[in-house]
CSV table of C-alpha atoms and ligand atoms in Angstrom, one decimal:
chain,number,residue,atom,x,y,z
A,66,MET,CA,-18.8,256.4,-132.3
A,67,GLU,CA,-20.9,257.7,-135.1
A,68,TYR,CA,-24.4,256.5,-135.6
A,69,LYS,CA,-25.1,258.1,-139.0
A,70,ILE,CA,-26.9,255.2,-140.6
A,71,LEU,CA,-29.0,254.4,-137.5
A,72,ALA,CA,-29.9,258.1,-137.1
A,73,GLY,CA,-31.1,258.1,-140.7
A,74,GLU,CA,-32.9,254.8,-140.7
A,75,ASP,CA,-34.6,254.4,-137.3
A,76,ARG,CA,-35.5,257.6,-135.6
A,77,GLU,CA,-37.2,255.8,-132.7
A,78,VAL,CA,-34.2,253.7,-131.7
A,79,TYR,CA,-31.8,256.5,-132.4
A,80,GLY,CA,-33.9,258.9,-130.3
A,81,ALA,CA,-33.6,256.5,-127.3
A,82,LEU,CA,-29.8,256.1,-128.0
A,83,GLU,CA,-29.3,259.9,-128.1
A,84,ALA,CA,-31.1,260.2,-124.8
A,85,GLU,CA,-29.1,257.4,-123.3
A,86,ILE,CA,-25.8,259.0,-124.4
A,87,LYS,CA,-26.9,262.2,-122.7
A,88,ARG,CA,-28.0,260.4,-119.5
A,89,GLN,CA,-24.6,258.6,-119.3
A,90,GLN,CA,-22.6,261.7,-120.0
A,91,GLU,CA,-24.4,264.0,-117.6
A,92,GLY,CA,-25.0,261.6,-114.7
A,93,LEU,CA,-22.9,259.9,-112.1
A,94,GLU,CA,-22.9,256.1,-112.4
A,95,LEU,CA,-22.6,254.5,-109.0
A,96,ILE,CA,-24.2,251.1,-109.8
A,97,ALA,CA,-21.4,248.8,-108.6
A,98,SER,CA,-21.8,246.4,-111.5
A,99,GLU,CA,-21.7,249.0,-114.3
A,100,ASN,CA,-18.8,250.7,-116.1
A,101,TYR,CA,-17.8,252.2,-119.4
A,102,VAL,CA,-16.2,249.8,-121.9
A,103,PHE,CA,-12.9,250.6,-123.6
A,104,PRO,CA,-13.6,252.4,-126.9
A,105,ALA,CA,-11.9,249.5,-128.8
A,106,VAL,CA,-14.3,247.1,-127.0
A,107,GLN,CA,-17.2,249.1,-128.3
A,108,GLU,CA,-15.9,248.9,-131.9
A,109,ALA,CA,-15.3,245.2,-131.7
A,110,LEU,CA,-18.9,244.7,-130.4
A,111,GLY,CA,-20.2,246.5,-133.5
A,112,SER,CA,-18.1,244.5,-135.9
A,113,VAL,CA,-19.0,242.0,-138.6
A,114,PHE,CA,-18.0,239.2,-136.2
A,115,THR,CA,-21.6,239.5,-135.2
A,116,ASN,CA,-22.6,237.9,-138.5
A,117,LYS,CA,-21.0,234.5,-137.8
A,118,TYR,CA,-22.0,231.2,-136.4
A,119,SER,CA,-19.2,229.1,-134.8
A,120,GLU,CA,-20.5,226.3,-132.6
A,121,GLY,CA,-17.5,224.3,-131.4
A,122,THR,CA,-14.0,225.4,-130.4
A,123,PRO,CA,-11.1,226.8,-132.4
A,124,GLY,CA,-10.1,224.3,-135.1
A,125,LYS,CA,-13.1,222.1,-134.4
A,126,ARG,CA,-16.2,224.0,-135.6
A,127,TYR,CA,-19.5,222.8,-136.9
A,128,TYR,CA,-19.6,225.6,-139.6
A,129,ALA,CA,-17.3,226.7,-142.4
A,130,GLY,CA,-15.5,230.0,-142.5
A,131,ASN,CA,-14.3,230.2,-139.0
A,132,GLN,CA,-10.6,230.9,-139.5
A,133,ASN,CA,-10.9,234.5,-138.3
A,134,VAL,CA,-13.2,233.7,-135.5
A,135,ASP,CA,-10.7,231.0,-134.4
A,136,ALA,CA,-8.0,233.7,-134.4
A,137,VAL,CA,-9.9,236.0,-132.1
A,138,GLU,CA,-11.1,233.2,-129.8
A,139,ASN,CA,-7.5,231.9,-129.4
A,140,LEU,CA,-6.4,235.4,-128.6
A,141,ALA,CA,-9.1,235.8,-126.0
A,142,VAL,CA,-8.2,232.5,-124.4
A,143,GLU,CA,-4.5,233.1,-124.3
A,144,ARG,CA,-4.9,236.7,-123.0
A,145,ALA,CA,-7.3,235.5,-120.3
A,146,LYS,CA,-4.9,232.8,-119.2
A,147,LYS,CA,-2.1,235.3,-118.9
A,148,LEU,CA,-4.3,237.9,-117.1
A,149,PHE,CA,-5.6,235.5,-114.4
A,150,GLY,CA,-2.9,232.8,-114.4
A,151,ALA,CA,-5.5,230.2,-115.5
A,152,GLU,CA,-4.7,226.7,-116.8
A,153,HIS,CA,-7.8,226.5,-119.0
A,154,VAL,CA,-10.3,229.1,-120.1
A,155,ASN,CA,-13.6,228.9,-122.0
A,156,VAL,CA,-14.5,232.4,-123.3
A,157,GLN,CA,-17.9,231.5,-124.8
A,158,PRO,CA,-20.4,231.9,-121.9
A,159,LEU,CA,-22.9,234.5,-122.9
A,160,SER,CA,-23.2,236.1,-119.4
A,161,GLY,CA,-22.8,235.4,-115.7
A,162,SER,CA,-25.8,233.2,-115.0
A,163,PRO,CA,-25.3,231.0,-118.1
A,164,ALA,CA,-21.6,230.6,-117.1
A,165,ASN,CA,-22.7,229.6,-113.6
A,166,ALA,CA,-25.3,227.2,-115.0
A,167,SER,CA,-22.6,225.6,-117.1
A,168,VAL,CA,-20.3,225.1,-114.1
A,169,TYR,CA,-23.2,223.4,-112.2
A,170,PHE,CA,-24.0,221.4,-115.2
A,171,ALA,CA,-20.3,220.2,-115.5
A,172,PHE,CA,-20.0,219.0,-111.9
A,173,LEU,CA,-23.5,218.4,-110.4
A,174,LYS,CA,-26.6,216.3,-110.9
A,175,PRO,CA,-30.0,217.8,-110.1
A,176,GLY,CA,-30.5,217.6,-106.3
A,177,ASP,CA,-26.8,217.7,-105.4
A,178,LYS,CA,-25.9,219.8,-102.5
A,179,VAL,CA,-24.0,223.2,-102.8
A,180,LEU,CA,-23.0,225.9,-100.3
A,181,GLY,CA,-23.5,229.5,-101.4
A,182,LEU,CA,-23.8,232.9,-99.9
A,183,LYS,CA,-27.4,234.0,-99.2
A,184,LEU,CA,-28.8,236.7,-101.5
A,185,ASP,CA,-29.6,239.3,-98.9
A,186,HIS,CA,-26.2,238.8,-97.4
A,187,GLY,CA,-24.5,239.8,-100.6
A,188,GLY,CA,-24.9,236.6,-102.7
A,189,HIS,CA,-26.3,236.4,-106.2
A,190,LEU,CA,-29.6,234.9,-107.6
A,191,SER,CA,-27.6,232.2,-109.4
A,192,HIS,CA,-26.0,231.2,-106.1
A,193,GLY,CA,-29.0,229.2,-105.1
A,194,HIS,CA,-31.9,231.6,-104.6
A,195,PRO,CA,-35.2,229.6,-104.6
A,196,VAL,CA,-36.7,231.7,-107.5
A,197,ASN,CA,-33.7,231.0,-109.7
A,198,PHE,CA,-32.9,227.9,-111.7
A,199,SER,CA,-30.0,227.3,-109.3
A,200,GLY,CA,-32.2,227.0,-106.3
A,201,MET,CA,-34.8,225.0,-108.2
A,202,LEU,CA,-32.4,222.4,-109.6
A,203,TYR,CA,-29.8,222.0,-106.9
A,204,ASN,CA,-30.0,221.6,-103.2
A,205,PHE,CA,-28.4,224.9,-102.0
A,206,VAL,CA,-27.6,225.4,-98.4
A,207,GLN,CA,-26.8,229.1,-97.7
A,208,TYR,CA,-24.2,230.6,-95.4
A,209,THR,CA,-24.4,234.2,-94.2
A,210,VAL,CA,-22.4,237.1,-92.9
A,211,ASP,CA,-21.9,237.6,-89.1
A,212,LYS,CA,-24.6,239.9,-87.6
A,213,ASP,CA,-22.0,242.0,-85.7
A,214,THR,CA,-19.1,242.2,-88.1
A,215,GLY,CA,-21.0,242.1,-91.5
A,216,ARG,CA,-18.3,239.7,-92.7
A,217,ILE,CA,-18.6,236.1,-94.0
A,218,ASP,CA,-18.3,233.9,-90.9
A,219,MET,CA,-15.8,231.2,-92.0
A,220,ASP,CA,-16.5,229.2,-88.8
A,221,GLN,CA,-20.1,229.0,-89.8
A,222,VAL,CA,-19.1,228.0,-93.4
A,223,ARG,CA,-17.0,225.2,-92.0
A,224,GLU,CA,-19.7,224.1,-89.5
A,225,ILE,CA,-22.3,223.9,-92.4
A,226,ALA,CA,-19.9,222.1,-94.7
A,227,LEU,CA,-19.0,219.5,-92.1
A,228,ARG,CA,-22.7,219.0,-91.3
A,229,GLU,CA,-24.1,219.1,-94.9
A,230,GLN,CA,-21.2,217.4,-96.8
A,231,PRO,CA,-21.8,219.5,-100.0
A,232,LYS,CA,-20.6,218.4,-103.4
A,233,MET,CA,-19.5,222.0,-104.2
A,234,ILE,CA,-18.6,225.1,-102.2
A,235,LEU,CA,-19.3,228.4,-104.0
A,236,ALA,CA,-17.6,231.6,-102.9
A,237,GLY,CA,-18.7,234.8,-104.6
A,238,PHE,CA,-21.0,237.8,-104.3
A,239,SER,CA,-22.7,240.7,-105.8
A,240,ALA,CA,-22.9,242.9,-102.7
A,241,TYR,CA,-20.0,242.2,-100.3
A,242,SER,CA,-17.3,244.7,-99.6
A,243,ARG,CA,-14.6,242.6,-97.9
A,244,GLU,CA,-11.8,240.4,-99.2
A,245,MET,CA,-12.7,236.8,-99.7
A,246,GLU,CA,-10.7,234.3,-97.7
A,247,TRP,CA,-10.1,232.0,-100.7
A,248,GLN,CA,-7.6,229.7,-99.0
A,249,LYS,CA,-10.0,229.1,-96.0
A,250,PHE,CA,-12.8,228.1,-98.4
A,251,LYS,CA,-10.4,225.7,-100.1
A,252,ASP,CA,-9.3,224.2,-96.8
A,253,ILE,CA,-12.9,223.6,-95.8
A,254,ALA,CA,-13.7,222.1,-99.2
A,255,ASP,CA,-10.8,219.8,-98.9
A,256,GLU,CA,-12.0,218.6,-95.5
A,257,VAL,CA,-15.3,217.5,-97.0
A,258,GLY,CA,-14.1,216.6,-100.5
A,259,ALA,CA,-16.1,219.4,-102.3
A,260,ILE,CA,-15.4,221.1,-105.6
A,261,THR,CA,-14.4,224.8,-105.1
A,262,PHE,CA,-16.1,227.3,-107.3
A,263,ALA,CA,-15.5,231.0,-107.2
A,264,ASP,CA,-17.7,233.6,-108.9
A,265,ILE,CA,-15.5,236.7,-109.2
A,266,ALA,CA,-17.9,238.7,-111.5
A,267,HIS,CA,-17.7,241.8,-109.4
A,268,ILE,CA,-14.0,241.9,-108.6
A,269,ALA,CA,-12.4,240.4,-111.8
A,270,GLY,CA,-11.0,243.8,-112.8
A,271,LEU,CA,-9.5,244.3,-109.3
A,272,ILE,CA,-8.0,240.9,-109.5
A,273,ALA,CA,-6.6,241.5,-113.0
A,274,GLY,CA,-5.3,244.8,-111.7
A,275,LYS,CA,-3.5,242.9,-108.9
A,276,GLN,CA,-5.3,244.7,-106.1
A,277,ILE,CA,-7.4,241.8,-104.7
A,278,ALA,CA,-6.4,238.2,-104.0
A,279,ASN,CA,-6.8,235.9,-106.9
A,280,PRO,CA,-8.6,232.5,-106.4
A,281,VAL,CA,-7.7,231.1,-109.8
A,282,GLN,CA,-4.7,229.1,-108.7
A,283,ILE,CA,-6.5,227.9,-105.5
A,284,PHE,CA,-9.9,227.0,-106.7
A,285,ASP,CA,-11.0,224.2,-109.1
A,286,VAL,CA,-13.2,226.5,-111.2
A,287,VAL,CA,-13.8,230.3,-111.4
A,288,SER,CA,-16.4,232.2,-113.4
A,289,THR,CA,-16.6,235.9,-114.1
A,290,THR,CA,-18.5,238.3,-116.2
A,291,THR,CA,-16.4,240.5,-118.4
A,292,HIS,CA,-18.3,243.8,-118.2
A,293,LYS,CA,-18.1,245.0,-114.6
A,294,THR,CA,-14.8,246.2,-113.0
A,295,LEU,CA,-13.1,244.5,-116.0
A,296,ARG,CA,-14.5,247.1,-118.5
A,297,GLY,CA,-15.1,244.5,-121.3
A,298,PRO,CA,-18.2,243.5,-123.2
A,299,ARG,CA,-21.3,242.0,-121.5
A,300,GLY,CA,-20.4,238.3,-121.3
A,301,ALA,CA,-18.5,235.9,-119.2
A,302,ILE,CA,-15.7,233.3,-119.1
A,303,ILE,CA,-15.0,230.2,-117.1
A,304,MET,CA,-11.5,229.3,-115.9
A,305,CYS,CA,-10.6,225.9,-114.5
A,306,LYS,CA,-7.8,223.5,-113.8
A,307,GLU,CA,-6.7,221.6,-117.0
A,308,LYS,CA,-8.1,218.3,-115.6
A,309,PHE,CA,-11.7,219.8,-115.8
A,310,ALA,CA,-11.3,221.4,-119.2
A,311,LYS,CA,-13.3,218.8,-121.1
A,312,GLU,CA,-16.2,218.8,-118.6
A,313,ILE,CA,-16.4,222.7,-118.7
A,314,ASP,CA,-16.2,223.0,-122.5
A,315,ARG,CA,-18.8,220.3,-123.0
A,316,ALA,CA,-21.1,221.9,-120.4
A,317,VAL,CA,-20.9,225.3,-122.2
A,318,PHE,CA,-21.4,223.7,-125.7
A,319,PRO,CA,-23.4,221.6,-126.4
A,320,GLY,CA,-24.7,221.5,-122.8
A,321,MET,CA,-25.9,225.0,-122.2
A,322,GLN,CA,-25.4,227.1,-125.3
A,323,GLY,CA,-25.4,227.1,-129.1
A,324,GLY,CA,-23.3,229.5,-131.1
A,325,PRO,CA,-21.0,231.9,-129.1
A,326,HIS,CA,-21.4,235.6,-129.9
A,327,ASP,CA,-18.2,236.1,-131.9
A,328,ASN,CA,-18.3,239.9,-131.8
A,329,VAL,CA,-18.4,239.6,-128.0
A,330,THR,CA,-15.5,237.1,-128.1
A,331,ALA,CA,-13.5,239.7,-130.1
A,332,ALA,CA,-14.4,242.4,-127.6
A,333,LYS,CA,-13.3,240.1,-124.7
A,334,ALA,CA,-9.9,239.6,-126.4
A,335,VAL,CA,-9.6,243.4,-126.7
A,336,ALA,CA,-10.5,244.0,-123.0
A,337,PHE,CA,-8.1,241.4,-121.7
A,338,ALA,CA,-5.2,243.1,-123.7
A,339,GLU,CA,-6.2,246.4,-122.1
A,340,ALA,CA,-6.3,244.9,-118.7
A,341,LEU,CA,-2.8,243.5,-119.1
A,342,LYS,CA,-1.4,247.1,-119.5
A,343,PRO,CA,0.2,248.8,-116.5
A,344,GLU,CA,-2.5,251.6,-116.7
A,345,PHE,CA,-5.1,249.1,-115.7
A,346,THR,CA,-3.3,248.4,-112.4
A,347,GLU,CA,-3.5,252.2,-111.7
A,348,TYR,CA,-7.2,252.1,-112.5
A,349,ALA,CA,-7.8,249.2,-110.2
A,350,LYS,CA,-5.9,250.9,-107.4
A,351,GLN,CA,-7.9,254.1,-107.9
A,352,VAL,CA,-11.2,252.2,-107.9
A,353,ILE,CA,-10.5,251.0,-104.4
A,354,ALA,CA,-9.0,254.3,-103.2
A,355,ASN,CA,-12.2,256.0,-104.4
A,356,ALA,CA,-14.5,253.5,-102.7
A,357,LYS,CA,-12.6,253.9,-99.4
A,358,ALA,CA,-12.8,257.7,-99.6
A,359,MET,CA,-16.5,257.6,-100.4
A,360,ALA,CA,-17.2,255.1,-97.5
A,361,ASP,CA,-15.1,257.2,-95.1
A,362,GLU,CA,-16.9,260.4,-96.0
A,363,LEU,CA,-20.3,258.7,-95.8
A,364,ILE,CA,-19.5,257.3,-92.3
A,365,GLY,CA,-18.5,260.9,-91.2
A,366,LEU,CA,-21.9,262.0,-92.4
A,367,GLY,CA,-23.7,259.5,-90.2
A,368,PHE,CA,-24.2,256.7,-92.7
A,369,LYS,CA,-23.9,253.0,-91.7
A,370,ILE,CA,-21.9,250.9,-94.1
A,371,ILE,CA,-22.3,247.1,-93.8
A,372,SER,CA,-19.0,245.7,-92.2
A,373,GLY,CA,-17.9,249.3,-91.5
A,374,GLY,CA,-16.1,250.0,-94.7
A,375,THR,CA,-14.8,248.4,-97.9
A,376,ASP,CA,-11.8,246.6,-99.3
A,377,ASN,CA,-13.0,246.6,-102.9
A,378,HIS,CA,-15.1,248.8,-105.3
A,379,LEU,CA,-18.4,248.7,-103.5
A,380,MET,CA,-20.3,249.3,-100.3
A,381,VAL,CA,-23.7,248.5,-99.0
A,382,VAL,CA,-25.3,251.3,-97.0
A,383,ASP,CA,-27.9,250.5,-94.4
A,384,LEU,CA,-30.3,253.4,-94.6
A,385,THR,CA,-32.2,252.5,-91.4
A,386,PRO,CA,-30.7,255.4,-89.4
A,387,GLN,CA,-31.7,257.9,-92.2
A,388,GLY,CA,-35.4,256.6,-92.0
A,389,ILE,CA,-35.6,256.0,-95.7
A,390,VAL,CA,-35.9,252.7,-97.6
A,391,GLY,CA,-33.5,251.8,-100.6
A,392,LYS,CA,-36.2,252.3,-103.2
A,393,ASP,CA,-36.9,255.9,-102.1
A,394,ALA,CA,-33.2,256.7,-101.8
A,395,GLU,CA,-32.6,255.3,-105.2
A,396,ALA,CA,-35.4,257.5,-106.7
A,397,ALA,CA,-34.2,260.7,-104.9
A,398,LEU,CA,-30.6,260.1,-106.1
A,399,ASP,CA,-31.8,259.4,-109.6
A,400,LYS,CA,-33.5,262.8,-109.6
A,401,ALA,CA,-30.2,264.3,-108.5
A,402,GLY,CA,-28.4,262.7,-111.4
A,403,ILE,CA,-26.8,259.9,-109.3
A,404,SER,CA,-27.5,256.4,-110.4
A,405,THR,CA,-27.5,253.7,-107.7
A,406,SER,CA,-29.3,250.4,-107.0
A,407,ARG,CA,-31.4,249.6,-103.9
A,408,SER,CA,-30.0,246.7,-102.0
A,409,THR,CA,-30.9,244.3,-99.3
A,410,ILE,CA,-28.9,244.4,-96.1
A,411,PRO,CA,-28.0,241.3,-94.0
A,412,PHE,CA,-31.0,240.2,-92.0
A,413,ASP,CA,-33.1,242.7,-93.8
A,414,PRO,CA,-36.6,243.0,-92.3
A,415,ASN,CA,-37.9,244.4,-95.6
A,416,PRO,CA,-38.5,242.5,-98.9
A,417,PRO,CA,-36.0,242.5,-101.8
A,418,TYR,CA,-38.1,244.9,-104.0
A,419,ASN,CA,-38.2,247.4,-101.1
A,420,PRO,CA,-35.1,246.7,-99.1
A,421,SER,CA,-33.4,248.7,-96.4
A,422,GLY,CA,-30.2,249.8,-98.2
A,423,ILE,CA,-28.5,250.9,-101.4
A,424,ARG,CA,-25.3,249.6,-103.0
A,425,LEU,CA,-22.7,252.1,-104.3
A,426,GLY,CA,-19.7,251.4,-106.4
A,427,THR,CA,-16.8,253.4,-107.8
A,428,PRO,CA,-15.7,251.6,-111.0
A,429,ALA,CA,-17.5,253.8,-113.5
A,430,MET,CA,-16.6,257.2,-112.0
A,431,THR,CA,-13.0,256.0,-111.7
A,432,THR,CA,-13.0,255.1,-115.4
A,433,ARG,CA,-14.0,258.7,-116.1
A,434,GLY,CA,-10.9,259.8,-114.2
A,435,MET,CA,-12.4,260.9,-110.9
A,436,LYS,CA,-10.3,260.5,-107.8
A,437,GLU,CA,-10.7,260.7,-104.0
A,438,GLU,CA,-11.7,264.4,-103.9
A,439,GLU,CA,-14.6,263.8,-106.3
A,440,SER,CA,-15.5,260.6,-104.4
A,441,ARG,CA,-15.9,262.6,-101.2
A,442,GLN,CA,-17.9,265.3,-103.0
A,443,VAL,CA,-20.2,262.6,-104.4
A,444,ALA,CA,-20.7,261.3,-100.9
A,445,ARG,CA,-21.8,264.7,-99.7
A,446,TRP,CA,-24.2,265.0,-102.6
A,447,ILE,CA,-25.6,261.6,-101.7
A,448,ALA,CA,-26.2,262.8,-98.1
A,449,SER,CA,-27.8,266.0,-99.3
A,450,ALA,CA,-30.1,264.3,-101.8
A,451,ILE,CA,-31.3,261.7,-99.3
A,452,ALA,CA,-32.0,264.5,-96.7
A,453,ALA,CA,-33.8,266.4,-99.4
A,454,LYS,CA,-35.7,263.5,-100.9
A,455,ASP,CA,-39.0,265.4,-101.2
A,456,ASP,CA,-37.5,268.7,-102.1
A,457,GLU,CA,-37.6,268.8,-105.9
A,458,ALA,CA,-35.8,272.1,-106.2
A,459,LYS,CA,-32.9,270.9,-104.1
A,460,LEU,CA,-32.6,267.7,-106.1
A,461,VAL,CA,-32.5,269.7,-109.3
A,462,SER,CA,-29.8,272.0,-108.0
A,463,ILE,CA,-27.7,268.9,-107.0
A,464,ARG,CA,-28.3,267.5,-110.5
A,465,GLU,CA,-26.9,270.7,-112.0
A,466,GLU,CA,-23.7,270.4,-109.8
A,467,VAL,CA,-23.4,266.7,-110.8
A,468,LYS,CA,-23.7,267.7,-114.4
A,469,ALA,CA,-21.0,270.3,-114.1
A,470,LEU,CA,-18.6,267.8,-112.6
A,471,CYS,CA,-19.4,265.2,-115.2
A,472,ALA,CA,-18.7,267.7,-118.0
A,473,LYS,CA,-15.1,267.8,-116.7
A,474,PHE,CA,-14.8,264.0,-116.9
A,475,PRO,CA,-16.2,262.8,-120.2
A,476,ILE,CA,-17.1,259.1,-120.6
A,477,PRO,CA,-14.6,257.3,-122.8
A,478,SER,CA,-16.9,255.6,-125.2
A,479,VAL,CA,-20.0,257.3,-126.8
B,83,DSN,N1,-26.8,242.4,-111.8
B,83,DSN,C1,-25.5,242.2,-111.3
B,83,DSN,C2,-25.2,243.2,-110.2
B,83,DSN,O1,-25.7,244.3,-110.2
B,83,DSN,O2,-24.5,242.8,-109.3
B,83,DSN,C3,-25.2,240.9,-110.9
B,83,DSN,O3,-25.6,240.0,-111.9
């Protein structure tokens, strides 16, 4: 993309943008929730759709002049339905947490009981953490992974559900590397008469690419962000059974939000069309192959991966054997040009700001075209950088190697 006007009019913002372009081009992005959007998504985001207000739904707006917005919103809805096999889709949620808030708002009253995965076991803040609106407004009871296997313990989920009789069971994560047992969640929910809610924010692209089981036909309601493995704009959608369509739409607007961001809606439509192409299936397959190769190499280098490996795009590494906390590993890797995020590990003895692990993900490097060989090389750089955490010269030399590799795999949208 060209930024000629911005470069001429605002040197300060343009300066930061130039530096960010360089950072993204020259560094390896291993933050599991980040990716590079399709170039057409970036163009749609910068389009004049950003000038419009369009409260309401297609054909039923509270402002004039929405014929073109209606067209793109209808496209986004129809494409999302096809991509995920959904009966009803609302494409207006501004991001993951507002989408989840709308789902709670549609089905629950304050104080109602919900089951969700605990944050330090891979859950998300909006899945009932006490510092988040979800934990403040609703009565979340949290399930965990098993201490030995690192996998969600479905017997424990059932036991808690039978005991607590929740109104909703939420299945979803931001740091869990194994397949979700959607049908088992549904069976447990049916035993206690609970609504089933899946948050597939992290794995939506892998589901769209048909590499991971899809809960949309099984669950009552499913939310996802559109910007992670899916490579769309920052934003979210909610999918549900037709019988819940009215409640969901009303919860999004006027319940939670005002005007949708129509440039983002246009970009969502573009991303869904891209994800319907056969190349996207190849990408999704490669994301997982890369994650498996990286995990395998790391294990060979003495690293401990929670649950012993990965079925998806991410892994959580317990750094206790390396004698380093996540924050320090994140800092050393950043100096080596490798961007990661510190992560809690299950039963973490350390606090969330200074946890015991890091989370790694392969979506962004896969979008650049990197494959298993590069994934293994990256794992070796991670091991070297962590071992050399106080050796500035070594970290700089790894950074140069990283930069040379990145130059061979340019990012698709700048
Ligand atoms: N911040 C996202 C992640 O990194 O997983 C979740 O919202």
